[in-house]
Amino acid sequence: MRFLEDMTIGERREVGTFTFTADAIKTFAAQFDPQPFHLDEEAGKNSLFGGLAASGWHVAAVCMKLMVADAQRESAEAAKRGELVATGGPSPGFRELRWLKPVLAGDTITYYKQVESLRPSDSRPQWGIMQARNTGINQRGEVVFSFLATAFVPRRPNAE
Amino acid sequence: MRFLEDMTIGERREVGTFTFTADAIKTFAAQFDPQPFHLDEEAGKNSLFGGLAASGWHVAAVCMKLMVADAQRESAEAAKRGELVATGGPSPGFRELRWLKPVLAGDTITYYKQVESLRPSDSRPQWGIMQARNTGINQRGEVVFSFLATAFVPRRPNAE
C-alpha cells in the first residue's frame, strides 16, 4: 500500500470485482451464516430477499479480500519501480455499514474505495489514520453495500 | 428465534464461545484477509497487535455463526414445547462496529447479545425491527468487539 503522504482526500479507486455464484453463496453461508435464505433457492424466494441471497458478511469479507489483493498489487508495482513500500496497519473499526440491496445468485459486484479523511495519529507518530468510504455496486449500477472504514496507514519515513 | 412480542428491551443473552487457535486464525485469513499479521506469528509480533491476531472479519463472522446457532437452538426448544416457531428476517446493516482490542491466538471470546430497541416495521406489518448490541468479551473480561445490529424479526400472527 501507499504512505499517508501519497494519498489525497476524494481519490476513488476500483478495488476489484466478484460474481456471487449460488455455490459461493452456499459455501460461505454453511460456514458462517447458515440461515435458510442463504442456503436454499426456495427459501430465498420465499424470504424478503426474493431469491438465493449472499450473507451480508460474505459481501463484506469479499470486499476485504479484494482490498488486500489490491493493496498487495499496489505494493508490488511500487517495489518494481524501486520505491519504498508501505505496510498497512490494523483497523479500529468502522461505521455505518449498510446492506442496501440484496446480492442474489449471479450478481456481479464491483467494489470501490474513496478516501474521505487523512490525518496523522496523535499517539503514534509513525502512523496516520485514514477514513475511506467502501462501496459495492452491482451490474445494474445499484449500490448494494457501503461502509465507512477507519485504518492505520504508515507515514513516509522522515516526512514533515 | 422468537417473535417481536416475546422480546424485552434490555434482555441480555450469552450466544456462545469460540477459541481463536493459530490454525483457525490463519485459515480464515488466507481465505479473506491475507495480511501478514493475520498469517504469521513473527509478523504479528512486529505489528501494532503484538502477536498473531485474528482478522476483525473473522471475529465478526464467528459472532454471526454463533448467533445463528443460538437462534436455531432457541427455535428447536420452542418446537419441543409445542410452540409456534418464528423465522428471522434479513438485516439492513449495523452501526458502530468496533474492534477494541486485538484477538490473539489462544484467546477465547464469549459473545453476548443485548436487545436495545424493538418496534413494529412501518412498511411491513408482519415484521418488527430490533436493534441489539452485540459484544465479544475475552477470557480476561475485556470487551474486544462491539456493534449495534439491526434486524427484521417476525411479529406474532394476530398480535395487536
PDB file of C-alpha atoms in Angstrom:
ATOM      1  CA  MET A   1       0.000   0.000   0.000  1.00  0.00           C
ATOM      2  CA  ARG A   2       0.942   3.662  -0.067  1.00  0.00           C
ATOM      3  CA  PHE A   3       2.038   6.091   2.653  1.00  0.00           C
ATOM      4  CA  LEU A   4      -0.250   8.703   4.199  1.00  0.00           C
ATOM      5  CA  GLU A   5       1.644  11.445   2.361  1.00  0.00           C
ATOM      6  CA  ASP A   6       0.886   9.856  -1.041  1.00  0.00           C
ATOM      7  CA  MET A   7      -2.899   9.768  -0.586  1.00  0.00           C
ATOM      8  CA  THR A   8      -5.378  12.507  -1.376  1.00  0.00           C
ATOM      9  CA  ILE A   9      -8.827  13.151   0.023  1.00  0.00           C
ATOM     10  CA  GLY A  10     -11.503  12.320  -2.530  1.00  0.00           C
ATOM     11  CA  GLU A  11      -9.437   9.863  -4.560  1.00  0.00           C
ATOM     12  CA  ARG A  12     -11.513   6.896  -5.679  1.00  0.00           C
ATOM     13  CA  ARG A  13     -10.171   3.528  -6.707  1.00  0.00           C
ATOM     14  CA  GLU A  14     -11.834   0.410  -8.137  1.00  0.00           C
ATOM     15  CA  VAL A  15     -10.509  -2.421  -5.995  1.00  0.00           C
ATOM     16  CA  GLY A  16     -11.971  -5.447  -7.755  1.00  0.00           C
ATOM     17  CA  THR A  17     -14.975  -7.430  -8.919  1.00  0.00           C
ATOM     18  CA  PHE A  18     -16.612 -10.658  -7.747  1.00  0.00           C
ATOM     19  CA  THR A  19     -19.518 -12.735  -9.073  1.00  0.00           C
ATOM     20  CA  PHE A  20     -21.598 -14.317  -6.310  1.00  0.00           C
ATOM     21  CA  THR A  21     -22.461 -17.726  -7.743  1.00  0.00           C
ATOM     22  CA  ALA A  22     -25.032 -19.905  -5.957  1.00  0.00           C
ATOM     23  CA  ASP A  23     -22.165 -22.228  -4.986  1.00  0.00           C
ATOM     24  CA  ALA A  24     -20.059 -19.464  -3.440  1.00  0.00           C
ATOM     25  CA  ILE A  25     -23.111 -18.110  -1.559  1.00  0.00           C
ATOM     26  CA  LYS A  26     -23.978 -21.517  -0.091  1.00  0.00           C
ATOM     27  CA  THR A  27     -20.373 -22.415   0.789  1.00  0.00           C
ATOM     28  CA  PHE A  28     -19.863 -19.221   2.788  1.00  0.00           C
ATOM     29  CA  ALA A  29     -23.290 -19.477   4.431  1.00  0.00           C
ATOM     30  CA  ALA A  30     -22.742 -23.074   5.522  1.00  0.00           C
ATOM     31  CA  GLN A  31     -19.568 -21.957   7.305  1.00  0.00           C
ATOM     32  CA  PHE A  32     -20.603 -18.641   8.866  1.00  0.00           C
ATOM     33  CA  ASP A  33     -24.264 -17.728   8.335  1.00  0.00           C
ATOM     34  CA  PRO A  34     -26.397 -20.850   7.861  1.00  0.00           C
ATOM     35  CA  GLN A  35     -29.786 -19.176   7.546  1.00  0.00           C
ATOM     36  CA  PRO A  36     -32.226 -20.798   5.091  1.00  0.00           C
ATOM     37  CA  PHE A  37     -32.341 -17.828   2.661  1.00  0.00           C
ATOM     38  CA  HIS A  38     -28.546 -18.051   2.217  1.00  0.00           C
ATOM     39  CA  LEU A  39     -28.559 -21.846   1.718  1.00  0.00           C
ATOM     40  CA  ASP A  40     -31.553 -22.719  -0.401  1.00  0.00           C
ATOM     41  CA  GLU A  41     -33.096 -21.197  -3.555  1.00  0.00           C
ATOM     42  CA  GLU A  42     -36.708 -21.895  -2.491  1.00  0.00           C
ATOM     43  CA  ALA A  43     -36.203 -20.439   0.997  1.00  0.00           C
ATOM     44  CA  GLY A  44     -34.581 -17.402  -0.624  1.00  0.00           C
ATOM     45  CA  LYS A  45     -37.528 -16.893  -2.976  1.00  0.00           C
ATOM     46  CA  ASN A  46     -39.954 -17.004  -0.050  1.00  0.00           C
ATOM     47  CA  SER A  47     -37.925 -14.532   2.030  1.00  0.00           C
ATOM     48  CA  LEU A  48     -37.768 -10.727   1.946  1.00  0.00           C
ATOM     49  CA  PHE A  49     -34.767 -11.136  -0.410  1.00  0.00           C
ATOM     50  CA  GLY A  50     -36.805 -12.731  -3.222  1.00  0.00           C
ATOM     51  CA  GLY A  51     -34.026 -15.136  -4.227  1.00  0.00           C
ATOM     52  CA  LEU A  52     -30.956 -17.009  -3.005  1.00  0.00           C
ATOM     53  CA  ALA A  53     -29.089 -14.167  -1.294  1.00  0.00           C
ATOM     54  CA  ALA A  54     -25.471 -13.845  -0.211  1.00  0.00           C
ATOM     55  CA  SER A  55     -24.840 -13.366   3.516  1.00  0.00           C
ATOM     56  CA  GLY A  56     -24.028  -9.733   4.235  1.00  0.00           C
ATOM     57  CA  TRP A  57     -20.868 -10.971   5.944  1.00  0.00           C
ATOM     58  CA  HIS A  58     -19.913 -12.681   2.688  1.00  0.00           C
ATOM     59  CA  VAL A  59     -20.376  -9.412   0.771  1.00  0.00           C
ATOM     60  CA  ALA A  60     -18.150  -7.717   3.379  1.00  0.00           C
ATOM     61  CA  ALA A  61     -15.494 -10.469   3.501  1.00  0.00           C
ATOM     62  CA  VAL A  62     -15.145 -10.424  -0.299  1.00  0.00           C
ATOM     63  CA  CYS A  63     -14.665  -6.644  -0.111  1.00  0.00           C
ATOM     64  CA  MET A  64     -11.842  -7.159   2.410  1.00  0.00           C
ATOM     65  CA  LYS A  65     -10.258  -9.899   0.300  1.00  0.00           C
ATOM     66  CA  LEU A  66     -10.263  -7.682  -2.806  1.00  0.00           C
ATOM     67  CA  MET A  67      -8.918  -4.679  -0.876  1.00  0.00           C
ATOM     68  CA  VAL A  68      -5.995  -6.710   0.473  1.00  0.00           C
ATOM     69  CA  ALA A  69      -5.233  -8.063  -3.023  1.00  0.00           C
ATOM     70  CA  ASP A  70      -5.412  -4.535  -4.449  1.00  0.00           C
ATOM     71  CA  ALA A  71      -3.025  -3.186  -1.785  1.00  0.00           C
ATOM     72  CA  GLN A  72      -0.620  -6.038  -2.484  1.00  0.00           C
ATOM     73  CA  ARG A  73      -0.766  -5.324  -6.234  1.00  0.00           C
ATOM     74  CA  GLU A  74      -0.096  -1.650  -5.486  1.00  0.00           C
ATOM     75  CA  SER A  75       2.912  -2.602  -3.314  1.00  0.00           C
ATOM     76  CA  ALA A  76       4.323  -4.942  -5.973  1.00  0.00           C
ATOM     77  CA  GLU A  77       4.095  -2.155  -8.562  1.00  0.00           C
ATOM     78  CA  ALA A  78       5.833   0.303  -6.221  1.00  0.00           C
ATOM     79  CA  ALA A  79       8.604  -2.232  -5.500  1.00  0.00           C
ATOM     80  CA  LYS A  80       9.069  -2.760  -9.252  1.00  0.00           C
ATOM     81  CA  ARG A  81       9.567   0.991  -9.680  1.00  0.00           C
ATOM     82  CA  GLY A  82      12.212   0.852  -6.923  1.00  0.00           C
ATOM     83  CA  GLU A  83      10.054   2.802  -4.472  1.00  0.00           C
ATOM     84  CA  LEU A  84       9.805   2.282  -0.724  1.00  0.00           C
ATOM     85  CA  VAL A  85       6.820   0.026   0.036  1.00  0.00           C
ATOM     86  CA  ALA A  86       4.458   0.772   2.924  1.00  0.00           C
ATOM     87  CA  THR A  87       2.900  -1.927   5.144  1.00  0.00           C
ATOM     88  CA  GLY A  88      -0.616  -1.203   6.381  1.00  0.00           C
ATOM     89  CA  GLY A  89      -1.715  -1.350   9.978  1.00  0.00           C
ATOM     90  CA  PRO A  90      -4.855  -2.629  11.656  1.00  0.00           C
ATOM     91  CA  SER A  91      -8.326  -1.119  11.636  1.00  0.00           C
ATOM     92  CA  PRO A  92     -10.003   0.004  14.866  1.00  0.00           C
ATOM     93  CA  GLY A  93     -13.448  -0.489  13.335  1.00  0.00           C
ATOM     94  CA  PHE A  94     -15.922   1.118  11.008  1.00  0.00           C
ATOM     95  CA  ARG A  95     -19.168   2.985  10.914  1.00  0.00           C
ATOM     96  CA  GLU A  96     -22.482   2.913   9.123  1.00  0.00           C
ATOM     97  CA  LEU A  97     -22.255  -0.473   7.465  1.00  0.00           C
ATOM     98  CA  ARG A  98     -25.279  -0.835   5.236  1.00  0.00           C
ATOM     99  CA  TRP A  99     -26.574  -3.693   3.149  1.00  0.00           C
ATOM    100  CA  LEU A 100     -28.740  -1.587   0.873  1.00  0.00           C
ATOM    101  CA  LYS A 101     -29.941  -4.200  -1.605  1.00  0.00           C
ATOM    102  CA  PRO A 102     -29.776  -7.991  -1.661  1.00  0.00           C
ATOM    103  CA  VAL A 103     -26.891  -9.620  -3.532  1.00  0.00           C
ATOM    104  CA  LEU A 104     -28.549 -12.539  -5.317  1.00  0.00           C
ATOM    105  CA  ALA A 105     -27.006 -15.569  -7.031  1.00  0.00           C
ATOM    106  CA  GLY A 106     -25.458 -14.428 -10.319  1.00  0.00           C
ATOM    107  CA  ASP A 107     -24.911 -10.809  -9.288  1.00  0.00           C
ATOM    108  CA  THR A 108     -21.505  -9.273 -10.013  1.00  0.00           C
ATOM    109  CA  ILE A 109     -20.322  -6.681  -7.517  1.00  0.00           C
ATOM    110  CA  THR A 110     -17.607  -4.125  -8.214  1.00  0.00           C
ATOM    111  CA  TYR A 111     -16.033  -2.633  -5.098  1.00  0.00           C
ATOM    112  CA  TYR A 112     -14.690   0.910  -4.781  1.00  0.00           C
ATOM    113  CA  LYS A 113     -12.725   2.746  -2.111  1.00  0.00           C
ATOM    114  CA  GLN A 114     -12.886   6.525  -1.760  1.00  0.00           C
ATOM    115  CA  VAL A 115     -10.635   8.352   0.688  1.00  0.00           C
ATOM    116  CA  GLU A 116     -12.717  10.629   2.933  1.00  0.00           C
ATOM    117  CA  SER A 117     -10.214  11.883   5.513  1.00  0.00           C
ATOM    118  CA  LEU A 118      -6.492  11.659   6.324  1.00  0.00           C
ATOM    119  CA  ARG A 119      -4.675  12.751   9.468  1.00  0.00           C
ATOM    120  CA  PRO A 120      -1.540  11.926  11.460  1.00  0.00           C
ATOM    121  CA  SER A 121      -2.129   9.755  14.550  1.00  0.00           C
ATOM    122  CA  ASP A 122      -1.822  11.746  17.768  1.00  0.00           C
ATOM    123  CA  SER A 123      -0.399   8.890  19.810  1.00  0.00           C
ATOM    124  CA  ARG A 124       1.708   7.025  17.225  1.00  0.00           C
ATOM    125  CA  PRO A 125       3.961   9.322  15.177  1.00  0.00           C
ATOM    126  CA  GLN A 126       4.832   6.716  12.517  1.00  0.00           C
ATOM    127  CA  TRP A 127       1.168   6.215  11.705  1.00  0.00           C
ATOM    128  CA  GLY A 128      -1.656   8.155  10.124  1.00  0.00           C
ATOM    129  CA  ILE A 129      -5.378   7.480  10.235  1.00  0.00           C
ATOM    130  CA  MET A 130      -7.414   7.192   7.045  1.00  0.00           C
ATOM    131  CA  GLN A 131     -11.172   7.064   6.681  1.00  0.00           C
ATOM    132  CA  ALA A 132     -12.487   5.580   3.455  1.00  0.00           C
ATOM    133  CA  ARG A 133     -15.975   5.001   2.127  1.00  0.00           C
ATOM    134  CA  ASN A 134     -16.072   1.479   0.684  1.00  0.00           C
ATOM    135  CA  THR A 135     -18.945   0.610  -1.624  1.00  0.00           C
ATOM    136  CA  GLY A 136     -20.122  -2.356  -3.664  1.00  0.00           C
ATOM    137  CA  ILE A 137     -22.081  -1.730  -6.873  1.00  0.00           C
ATOM    138  CA  ASN A 138     -23.957  -4.409  -8.823  1.00  0.00           C
ATOM    139  CA  GLN A 139     -24.145  -4.963 -12.594  1.00  0.00           C
ATOM    140  CA  ARG A 140     -27.202  -2.654 -12.749  1.00  0.00           C
ATOM    141  CA  GLY A 141     -25.259   0.226 -11.168  1.00  0.00           C
ATOM    142  CA  GLU A 142     -27.071  -0.067  -7.805  1.00  0.00           C
ATOM    143  CA  VAL A 143     -25.115   0.454  -4.593  1.00  0.00           C
ATOM    144  CA  VAL A 144     -25.670  -2.740  -2.573  1.00  0.00           C
ATOM    145  CA  PHE A 145     -23.151  -2.300   0.243  1.00  0.00           C
ATOM    146  CA  SER A 146     -21.435   0.619   1.904  1.00  0.00           C
ATOM    147  CA  PHE A 147     -19.360   1.316   4.985  1.00  0.00           C
ATOM    148  CA  LEU A 148     -17.021   3.944   6.331  1.00  0.00           C
ATOM    149  CA  ALA A 149     -13.749   2.241   7.231  1.00  0.00           C
ATOM    150  CA  THR A 150     -11.009   3.542   9.506  1.00  0.00           C
ATOM    151  CA  ALA A 151      -7.459   2.210   9.221  1.00  0.00           C
ATOM    152  CA  PHE A 152      -3.933   2.967  10.327  1.00  0.00           C
ATOM    153  CA  VAL A 153      -1.684   3.820   7.361  1.00  0.00           C
ATOM    154  CA  PRO A 154       2.069   4.283   7.701  1.00  0.00           C
ATOM    155  CA  ARG A 155       3.692   7.719   7.375  1.00  0.00           C
ATOM    156  CA  ARG A 156       6.574   8.187   4.974  1.00  0.00           C
ATOM    157  CA  PRO A 157       9.820   7.988   6.967  1.00  0.00           C
ATOM    158  CA  ASN A 158      11.222  11.480   7.646  1.00  0.00           C
ATOM    159  CA  ALA A 159       8.054  13.147   6.371  1.00  0.00           C
ATOM    160  CA  GLU A 160       7.384  16.519   7.916  1.00  0.00           C
TER     161      GLU A 160
ATOM    162  CA  MET B   1     -35.878 -17.434  17.084  1.00  0.00           C
ATOM    163  CA  ARG B   2     -38.621 -15.628  18.970  1.00  0.00           C
ATOM    164  CA  PHE B   3     -41.319 -13.178  17.874  1.00  0.00           C
ATOM    165  CA  LEU B   4     -41.110  -9.420  18.454  1.00  0.00           C
ATOM    166  CA  GLU B   5     -43.817  -9.690  21.119  1.00  0.00           C
ATOM    167  CA  ASP B   6     -41.721 -12.170  23.158  1.00  0.00           C
ATOM    168  CA  MET B   7     -38.627  -9.945  23.418  1.00  0.00           C
ATOM    169  CA  THR B   8     -37.924  -7.293  26.024  1.00  0.00           C
ATOM    170  CA  ILE B   9     -35.682  -4.265  25.841  1.00  0.00           C
ATOM    171  CA  GLY B  10     -32.559  -4.767  27.940  1.00  0.00           C
ATOM    172  CA  GLU B  11     -32.591  -8.564  27.881  1.00  0.00           C
ATOM    173  CA  ARG B  12     -29.083  -9.978  27.532  1.00  0.00           C
ATOM    174  CA  ARG B  13     -28.194 -13.409  26.276  1.00  0.00           C
ATOM    175  CA  GLU B  14     -24.903 -15.297  26.033  1.00  0.00           C
ATOM    176  CA  VAL B  15     -24.851 -16.649  22.484  1.00  0.00           C
ATOM    177  CA  GLY B  16     -21.698 -18.770  22.540  1.00  0.00           C
ATOM    178  CA  THR B  17     -17.951 -19.072  22.943  1.00  0.00           C
ATOM    179  CA  PHE B  18     -15.087 -19.608  20.486  1.00  0.00           C
ATOM    180  CA  THR B  19     -11.330 -20.114  20.963  1.00  0.00           C
ATOM    181  CA  PHE B  20      -9.275 -18.490  18.204  1.00  0.00           C
ATOM    182  CA  THR B  21      -6.470 -21.007  17.658  1.00  0.00           C
ATOM    183  CA  ALA B  22      -3.498 -20.041  15.466  1.00  0.00           C
ATOM    184  CA  ASP B  23      -4.793 -22.533  12.877  1.00  0.00           C
ATOM    185  CA  ALA B  24      -8.292 -21.036  12.760  1.00  0.00           C
ATOM    186  CA  ILE B  25      -6.836 -17.504  12.520  1.00  0.00           C
ATOM    187  CA  LYS B  26      -4.557 -18.421   9.593  1.00  0.00           C
ATOM    188  CA  THR B  27      -7.206 -20.442   7.736  1.00  0.00           C
ATOM    189  CA  PHE B  28      -9.705 -17.577   7.771  1.00  0.00           C
ATOM    190  CA  ALA B  29      -7.034 -15.000   6.909  1.00  0.00           C
ATOM    191  CA  ALA B  30      -5.746 -16.997   3.944  1.00  0.00           C
ATOM    192  CA  GLN B  31      -9.271 -17.004   2.520  1.00  0.00           C
ATOM    193  CA  PHE B  32     -10.492 -13.458   3.262  1.00  0.00           C
ATOM    194  CA  ASP B  33      -7.869 -11.200   4.862  1.00  0.00           C
ATOM    195  CA  PRO B  34      -4.348 -12.312   3.918  1.00  0.00           C
ATOM    196  CA  GLN B  35      -2.384  -9.597   5.702  1.00  0.00           C
ATOM    197  CA  PRO B  36       0.944 -10.685   7.272  1.00  0.00           C
ATOM    198  CA  PHE B  37      -0.125 -10.052  10.905  1.00  0.00           C
ATOM    199  CA  HIS B  38      -3.068 -12.474  10.444  1.00  0.00           C
ATOM    200  CA  LEU B  39      -0.930 -15.154   8.768  1.00  0.00           C
ATOM    201  CA  ASP B  40       2.398 -15.291  10.572  1.00  0.00           C
ATOM    202  CA  GLU B  41       3.405 -15.226  14.273  1.00  0.00           C
ATOM    203  CA  GLU B  42       6.565 -13.137  13.686  1.00  0.00           C
ATOM    204  CA  ALA B  43       4.762 -10.570  11.534  1.00  0.00           C
ATOM    205  CA  GLY B  44       2.072 -10.375  14.225  1.00  0.00           C
ATOM    206  CA  LYS B  45       4.649  -9.766  16.970  1.00  0.00           C
ATOM    207  CA  ASN B  46       6.191  -6.929  14.958  1.00  0.00           C
ATOM    208  CA  SER B  47       2.817  -5.280  14.249  1.00  0.00           C
ATOM    209  CA  LEU B  48       0.654  -2.980  16.355  1.00  0.00           C
ATOM    210  CA  PHE B  49      -1.183  -6.132  17.528  1.00  0.00           C
ATOM    211  CA  GLY B  50       1.859  -7.615  19.318  1.00  0.00           C
ATOM    212  CA  GLY B  51       1.051 -11.202  18.309  1.00  0.00           C
ATOM    213  CA  LEU B  52      -0.696 -13.370  15.715  1.00  0.00           C
ATOM    214  CA  ALA B  53      -4.067 -11.614  15.547  1.00  0.00           C
ATOM    215  CA  ALA B  54      -7.429 -12.759  14.186  1.00  0.00           C
ATOM    216  CA  SER B  55      -8.864 -10.746  11.295  1.00  0.00           C
ATOM    217  CA  GLY B  56     -11.614  -8.460  12.560  1.00  0.00           C
ATOM    218  CA  TRP B  57     -13.862 -10.003   9.909  1.00  0.00           C
ATOM    219  CA  HIS B  58     -13.152 -13.413  11.448  1.00  0.00           C
ATOM    220  CA  VAL B  59     -14.172 -12.120  14.895  1.00  0.00           C
ATOM    221  CA  ALA B  60     -17.389 -10.796  13.307  1.00  0.00           C
ATOM    222  CA  ALA B  61     -18.123 -13.914  11.209  1.00  0.00           C
ATOM    223  CA  VAL B  62     -17.750 -16.157  14.276  1.00  0.00           C
ATOM    224  CA  CYS B  63     -20.207 -13.902  16.116  1.00  0.00           C
ATOM    225  CA  MET B  64     -22.712 -14.353  13.266  1.00  0.00           C
ATOM    226  CA  LYS B  65     -22.173 -18.116  13.194  1.00  0.00           C
ATOM    227  CA  LEU B  66     -22.798 -18.419  16.957  1.00  0.00           C
ATOM    228  CA  MET B  67     -25.866 -16.137  16.798  1.00  0.00           C
ATOM    229  CA  VAL B  68     -27.435 -18.269  14.061  1.00  0.00           C
ATOM    230  CA  ALA B  69     -26.699 -21.466  16.024  1.00  0.00           C
ATOM    231  CA  ASP B  70     -28.189 -19.901  19.158  1.00  0.00           C
ATOM    232  CA  ALA B  71     -31.357 -18.848  17.310  1.00  0.00           C
ATOM    233  CA  GLN B  72     -31.682 -22.358  15.881  1.00  0.00           C
ATOM    234  CA  ARG B  73     -31.287 -23.868  19.358  1.00  0.00           C
ATOM    235  CA  GLU B  74     -33.934 -21.471  20.661  1.00  0.00           C
ATOM    236  CA  SER B  75     -36.301 -22.498  17.831  1.00  0.00           C
ATOM    237  CA  ALA B  76     -35.722 -26.219  18.469  1.00  0.00           C
ATOM    238  CA  GLU B  77     -36.554 -25.736  22.152  1.00  0.00           C
ATOM    239  CA  ALA B  78     -39.744 -23.807  21.289  1.00  0.00           C
ATOM    240  CA  ALA B  79     -40.797 -26.521  18.817  1.00  0.00           C
ATOM    241  CA  LYS B  80     -40.211 -29.167  21.501  1.00  0.00           C
ATOM    242  CA  ARG B  81     -42.555 -27.265  23.818  1.00  0.00           C
ATOM    243  CA  GLY B  82     -45.148 -27.279  21.034  1.00  0.00           C
ATOM    244  CA  GLU B  83     -44.875 -23.502  20.483  1.00  0.00           C
ATOM    245  CA  LEU B  84     -45.070 -21.652  17.185  1.00  0.00           C
ATOM    246  CA  VAL B  85     -41.554 -21.089  15.839  1.00  0.00           C
ATOM    247  CA  ALA B  86     -40.507 -17.756  14.304  1.00  0.00           C
ATOM    248  CA  THR B  87     -38.171 -17.416  11.296  1.00  0.00           C
ATOM    249  CA  GLY B  88     -35.876 -14.398  11.316  1.00  0.00           C
ATOM    250  CA  GLY B  89     -35.550 -11.897   8.508  1.00  0.00           C
ATOM    251  CA  PRO B  90     -32.566 -10.122   6.975  1.00  0.00           C
ATOM    252  CA  SER B  91     -30.506  -7.302   8.451  1.00  0.00           C
ATOM    253  CA  PRO B  92     -30.303  -3.924   6.717  1.00  0.00           C
ATOM    254  CA  GLY B  93     -26.913  -3.232   8.326  1.00  0.00           C
ATOM    255  CA  PHE B  94     -25.322  -2.158  11.554  1.00  0.00           C
ATOM    256  CA  ARG B  95     -23.642   0.749  13.251  1.00  0.00           C
ATOM    257  CA  GLU B  96     -20.555   1.498  15.259  1.00  0.00           C
ATOM    258  CA  LEU B  97     -18.629  -1.691  14.691  1.00  0.00           C
ATOM    259  CA  ARG B  98     -15.544  -1.531  16.872  1.00  0.00           C
ATOM    260  CA  TRP B  99     -12.558  -3.811  17.236  1.00  0.00           C
ATOM    261  CA  LEU B 100     -11.487  -2.552  20.644  1.00  0.00           C
ATOM    262  CA  LYS B 101      -8.647  -4.948  21.445  1.00  0.00           C
ATOM    263  CA  PRO B 102      -6.755  -7.493  19.376  1.00  0.00           C
ATOM    264  CA  VAL B 103      -7.925 -11.109  19.472  1.00  0.00           C
ATOM    265  CA  LEU B 104      -4.662 -13.077  19.628  1.00  0.00           C
ATOM    266  CA  ALA B 105      -4.010 -16.788  19.085  1.00  0.00           C
ATOM    267  CA  GLY B 106      -5.303 -18.704  22.122  1.00  0.00           C
ATOM    268  CA  ASP B 107      -7.884 -16.111  23.163  1.00  0.00           C
ATOM    269  CA  THR B 108     -11.383 -17.350  23.987  1.00  0.00           C
ATOM    270  CA  ILE B 109     -14.197 -14.954  23.162  1.00  0.00           C
ATOM    271  CA  THR B 110     -17.681 -15.158  24.655  1.00  0.00           C
ATOM    272  CA  TYR B 111     -20.348 -13.336  22.653  1.00  0.00           C
ATOM    273  CA  TYR B 112     -23.410 -11.606  24.093  1.00  0.00           C
ATOM    274  CA  LYS B 113     -26.494 -10.024  22.576  1.00  0.00           C
ATOM    275  CA  GLN B 114     -28.445  -7.329  24.387  1.00  0.00           C
ATOM    276  CA  VAL B 115     -31.738  -6.006  22.986  1.00  0.00           C
ATOM    277  CA  GLU B 116     -31.646  -2.202  22.783  1.00  0.00           C
ATOM    278  CA  SER B 117     -34.836  -1.323  20.918  1.00  0.00           C
ATOM    279  CA  LEU B 118     -37.930  -3.011  19.453  1.00  0.00           C
ATOM    280  CA  ARG B 119     -40.572  -1.560  17.161  1.00  0.00           C
ATOM    281  CA  PRO B 120     -43.071  -2.673  14.532  1.00  0.00           C
ATOM    282  CA  SER B 121     -41.981  -2.049  10.922  1.00  0.00           C
ATOM    283  CA  ASP B 122     -43.886   0.839   9.336  1.00  0.00           C
ATOM    284  CA  SER B 123     -43.885  -0.649   5.844  1.00  0.00           C
ATOM    285  CA  ARG B 124     -44.152  -4.391   6.546  1.00  0.00           C
ATOM    286  CA  PRO B 125     -46.889  -5.254   9.067  1.00  0.00           C
ATOM    287  CA  GLN B 126     -45.731  -8.849   9.652  1.00  0.00           C
ATOM    288  CA  TRP B 127     -42.284  -7.648  10.707  1.00  0.00           C
ATOM    289  CA  GLY B 128     -40.719  -5.757  13.579  1.00  0.00           C
ATOM    290  CA  ILE B 129     -37.301  -4.136  13.778  1.00  0.00           C
ATOM    291  CA  MET B 130     -34.903  -4.986  16.586  1.00  0.00           C
ATOM    292  CA  GLN B 131     -31.678  -3.248  17.486  1.00  0.00           C
ATOM    293  CA  ALA B 132     -29.218  -5.272  19.537  1.00  0.00           C
ATOM    294  CA  ARG B 133     -25.786  -4.501  20.922  1.00  0.00           C
ATOM    295  CA  ASN B 134     -23.561  -7.491  20.186  1.00  0.00           C
ATOM    296  CA  THR B 135     -20.306  -7.784  22.111  1.00  0.00           C
ATOM    297  CA  GLY B 136     -17.375 -10.173  22.375  1.00  0.00           C
ATOM    298  CA  ILE B 137     -15.516 -10.477  25.691  1.00  0.00           C
ATOM    299  CA  ASN B 138     -12.187 -12.266  26.140  1.00  0.00           C
ATOM    300  CA  GLN B 139     -11.051 -14.588  28.937  1.00  0.00           C
ATOM    301  CA  ARG B 140      -9.755 -11.562  30.876  1.00  0.00           C
ATOM    302  CA  GLY B 141     -13.181  -9.887  30.833  1.00  0.00           C
ATOM    303  CA  GLU B 142     -12.130  -7.262  28.247  1.00  0.00           C
ATOM    304  CA  VAL B 143     -14.599  -6.203  25.565  1.00  0.00           C
ATOM    305  CA  VAL B 144     -12.788  -6.841  22.260  1.00  0.00           C
ATOM    306  CA  PHE B 145     -15.614  -6.356  19.753  1.00  0.00           C
ATOM    307  CA  SER B 146     -18.898  -4.499  19.690  1.00  0.00           C
ATOM    308  CA  PHE B 147     -21.532  -3.469  17.184  1.00  0.00           C
ATOM    309  CA  LEU B 148     -25.111  -2.303  17.107  1.00  0.00           C
ATOM    310  CA  ALA B 149     -27.064  -4.653  14.842  1.00  0.00           C
ATOM    311  CA  THR B 150     -30.429  -4.040  13.228  1.00  0.00           C
ATOM    312  CA  ALA B 151     -32.595  -6.958  12.076  1.00  0.00           C
ATOM    313  CA  PHE B 152     -36.092  -7.750  10.958  1.00  0.00           C
ATOM    314  CA  VAL B 153     -37.882 -10.046  13.438  1.00  0.00           C
ATOM    315  CA  PRO B 154     -41.280 -11.575  12.747  1.00  0.00           C
ATOM    316  CA  ARG B 155     -44.394 -10.422  14.599  1.00  0.00           C
ATOM    317  CA  ARG B 156     -46.596 -12.986  16.296  1.00  0.00           C
ATOM    318  CA  PRO B 157     -49.517 -13.752  13.964  1.00  0.00           C
ATOM    319  CA  ASN B 158     -52.655 -11.880  15.062  1.00  0.00           C
ATOM    320  CA  ALA B 159     -50.709  -9.768  17.575  1.00  0.00           C
ATOM    321  CA  GLU B 160     -52.185  -6.338  18.207  1.00  0.00           C
TER     322      GLU B 160
END
